XYZ file of N, CA and C in Angstrom:
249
model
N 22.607 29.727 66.962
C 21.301 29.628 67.552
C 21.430 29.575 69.054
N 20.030 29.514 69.556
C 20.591 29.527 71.281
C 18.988 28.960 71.778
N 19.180 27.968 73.049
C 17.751 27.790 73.256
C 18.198 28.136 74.529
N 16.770 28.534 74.871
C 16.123 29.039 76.669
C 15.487 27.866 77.313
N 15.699 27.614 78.393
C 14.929 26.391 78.731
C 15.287 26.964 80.762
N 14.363 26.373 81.577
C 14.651 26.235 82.535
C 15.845 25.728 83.027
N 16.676 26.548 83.963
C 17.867 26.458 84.515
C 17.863 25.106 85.194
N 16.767 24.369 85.656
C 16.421 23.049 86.352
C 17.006 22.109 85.024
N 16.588 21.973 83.344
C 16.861 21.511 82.587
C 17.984 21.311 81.999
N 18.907 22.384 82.488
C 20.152 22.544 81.444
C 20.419 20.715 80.974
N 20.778 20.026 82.020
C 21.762 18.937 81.760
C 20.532 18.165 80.779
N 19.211 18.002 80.756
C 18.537 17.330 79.659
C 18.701 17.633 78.422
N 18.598 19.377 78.092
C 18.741 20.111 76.812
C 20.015 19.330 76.187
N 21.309 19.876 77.625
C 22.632 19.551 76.764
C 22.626 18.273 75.875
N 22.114 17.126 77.147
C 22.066 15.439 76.526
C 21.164 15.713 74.955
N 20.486 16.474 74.816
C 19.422 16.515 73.668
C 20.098 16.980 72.697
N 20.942 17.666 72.814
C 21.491 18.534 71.511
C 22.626 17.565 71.546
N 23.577 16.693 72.549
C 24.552 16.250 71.601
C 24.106 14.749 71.315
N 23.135 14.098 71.042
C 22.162 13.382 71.325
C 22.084 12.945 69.674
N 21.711 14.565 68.879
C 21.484 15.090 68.239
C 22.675 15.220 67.272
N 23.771 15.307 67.638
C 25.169 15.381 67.246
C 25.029 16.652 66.729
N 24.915 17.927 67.534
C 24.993 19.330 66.624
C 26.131 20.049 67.707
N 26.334 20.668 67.314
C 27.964 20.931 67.603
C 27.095 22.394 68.611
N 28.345 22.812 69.749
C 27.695 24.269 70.742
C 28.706 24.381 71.120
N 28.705 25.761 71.480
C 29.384 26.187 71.914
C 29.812 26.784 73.510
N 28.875 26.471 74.165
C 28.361 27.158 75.352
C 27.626 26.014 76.089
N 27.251 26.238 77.259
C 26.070 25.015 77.522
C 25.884 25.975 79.174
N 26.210 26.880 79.276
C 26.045 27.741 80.768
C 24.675 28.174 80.969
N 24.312 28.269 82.110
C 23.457 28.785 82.802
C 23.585 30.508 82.609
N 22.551 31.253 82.291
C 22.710 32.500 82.375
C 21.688 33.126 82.776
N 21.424 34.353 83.792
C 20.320 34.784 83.786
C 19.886 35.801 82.958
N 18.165 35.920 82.638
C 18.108 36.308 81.150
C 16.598 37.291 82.080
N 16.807 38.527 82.239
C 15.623 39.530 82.783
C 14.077 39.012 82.074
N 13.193 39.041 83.004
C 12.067 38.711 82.388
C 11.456 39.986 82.228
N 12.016 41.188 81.975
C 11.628 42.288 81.794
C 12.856 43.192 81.502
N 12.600 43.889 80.679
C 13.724 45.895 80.356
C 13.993 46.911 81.067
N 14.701 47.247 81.840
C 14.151 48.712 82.371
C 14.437 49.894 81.473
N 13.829 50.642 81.078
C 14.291 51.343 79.941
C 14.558 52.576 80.838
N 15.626 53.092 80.421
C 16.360 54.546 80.973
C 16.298 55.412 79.963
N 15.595 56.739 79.837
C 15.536 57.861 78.849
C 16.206 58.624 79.556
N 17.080 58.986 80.332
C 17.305 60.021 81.042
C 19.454 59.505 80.874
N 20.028 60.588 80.484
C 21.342 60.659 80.353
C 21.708 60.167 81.703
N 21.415 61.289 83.101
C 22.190 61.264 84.144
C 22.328 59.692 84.831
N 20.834 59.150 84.381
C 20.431 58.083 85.213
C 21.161 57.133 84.393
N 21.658 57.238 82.953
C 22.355 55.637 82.481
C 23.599 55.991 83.229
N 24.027 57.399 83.176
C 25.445 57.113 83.390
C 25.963 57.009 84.853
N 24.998 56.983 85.613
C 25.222 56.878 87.022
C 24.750 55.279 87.402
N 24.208 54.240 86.525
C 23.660 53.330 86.610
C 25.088 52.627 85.942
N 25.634 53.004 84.725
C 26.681 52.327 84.621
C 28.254 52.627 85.484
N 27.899 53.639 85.913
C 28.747 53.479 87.250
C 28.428 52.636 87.950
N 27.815 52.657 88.743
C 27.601 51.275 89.375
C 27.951 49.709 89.000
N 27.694 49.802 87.644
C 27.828 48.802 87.097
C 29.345 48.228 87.173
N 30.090 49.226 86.512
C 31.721 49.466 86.224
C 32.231 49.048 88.083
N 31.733 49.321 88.729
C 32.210 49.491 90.445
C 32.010 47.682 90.618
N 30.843 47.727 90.635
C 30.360 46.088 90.663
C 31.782 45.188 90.057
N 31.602 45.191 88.619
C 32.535 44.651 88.034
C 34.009 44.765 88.533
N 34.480 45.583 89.008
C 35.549 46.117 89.088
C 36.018 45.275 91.003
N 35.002 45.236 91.412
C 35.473 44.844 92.644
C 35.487 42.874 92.444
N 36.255 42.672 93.568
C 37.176 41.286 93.047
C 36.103 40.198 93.759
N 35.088 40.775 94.889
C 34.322 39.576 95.611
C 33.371 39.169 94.592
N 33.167 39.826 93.438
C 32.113 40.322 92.470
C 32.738 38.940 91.014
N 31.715 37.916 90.723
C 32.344 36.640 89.991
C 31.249 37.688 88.850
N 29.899 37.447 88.397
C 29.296 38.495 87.299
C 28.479 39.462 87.691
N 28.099 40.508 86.860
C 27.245 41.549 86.830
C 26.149 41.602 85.444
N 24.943 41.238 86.217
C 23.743 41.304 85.057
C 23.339 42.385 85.427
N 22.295 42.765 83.928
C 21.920 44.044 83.889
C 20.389 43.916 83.264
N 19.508 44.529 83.209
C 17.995 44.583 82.337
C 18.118 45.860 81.731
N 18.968 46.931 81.681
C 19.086 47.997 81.424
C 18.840 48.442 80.224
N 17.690 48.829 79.417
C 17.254 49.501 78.270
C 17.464 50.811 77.791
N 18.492 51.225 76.953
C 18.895 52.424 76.680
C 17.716 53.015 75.612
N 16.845 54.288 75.844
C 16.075 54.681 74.230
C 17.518 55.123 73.511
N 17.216 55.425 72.254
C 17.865 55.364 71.587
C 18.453 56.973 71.088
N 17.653 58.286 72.053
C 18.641 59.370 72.392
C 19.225 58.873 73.758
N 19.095 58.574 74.418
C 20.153 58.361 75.350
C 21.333 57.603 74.766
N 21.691 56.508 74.160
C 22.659 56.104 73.505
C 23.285 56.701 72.619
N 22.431 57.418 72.161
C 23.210 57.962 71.428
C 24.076 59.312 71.747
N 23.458 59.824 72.791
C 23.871 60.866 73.995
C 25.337 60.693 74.710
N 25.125 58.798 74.461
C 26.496 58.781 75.653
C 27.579 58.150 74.693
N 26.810 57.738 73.608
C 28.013 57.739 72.382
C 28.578 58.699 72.135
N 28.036 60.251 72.526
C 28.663 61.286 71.618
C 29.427 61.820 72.922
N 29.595 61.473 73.598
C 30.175 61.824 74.609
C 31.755 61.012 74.898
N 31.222 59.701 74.332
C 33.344 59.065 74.478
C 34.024 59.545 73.308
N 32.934 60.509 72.325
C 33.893 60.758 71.292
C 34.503 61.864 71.350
């Protein structure tokens, strides 16, 4: 399971759940898009996950979030493509 709560809250939730004595696995802060961007267009995922891959890849860089919504010919577009 997983709860959402304001990033201001974390340390109350945590006290609540082991409070609770239920066992977790996680207890991090994450940011979670309050919106999708959906990409239908091949060129644009795969030039968007370039970026992405670059981001990641460079060392000043601790994470890389994304809102990135693939339809589901584009995924499947760039699935058929690592094969």
């Amino acid at each position: 399971w997983e709860i959402i709560s304001d990033a201001n809250d974390n340390v109350e939730v945590r006290k609540a759940v082991q409070a609770a004595n239920l066992d977790y696995d996680s207890a991090e802060v994450q940011f979670v898009a309050l919106f999708d961007q959906e990409v239908d267009n091949v060129e644009v995922a795969q030039r968007t996950f370039r970026i992405i891959e670059a981001l990641e890849d460079c060392d000043d860089v601790q994470n890389v979030y994304s809102n990135v919504s693939l339809t589901d010919d584009v995924a499947a577009a760039l699935e058929a493509e690592d094969q």
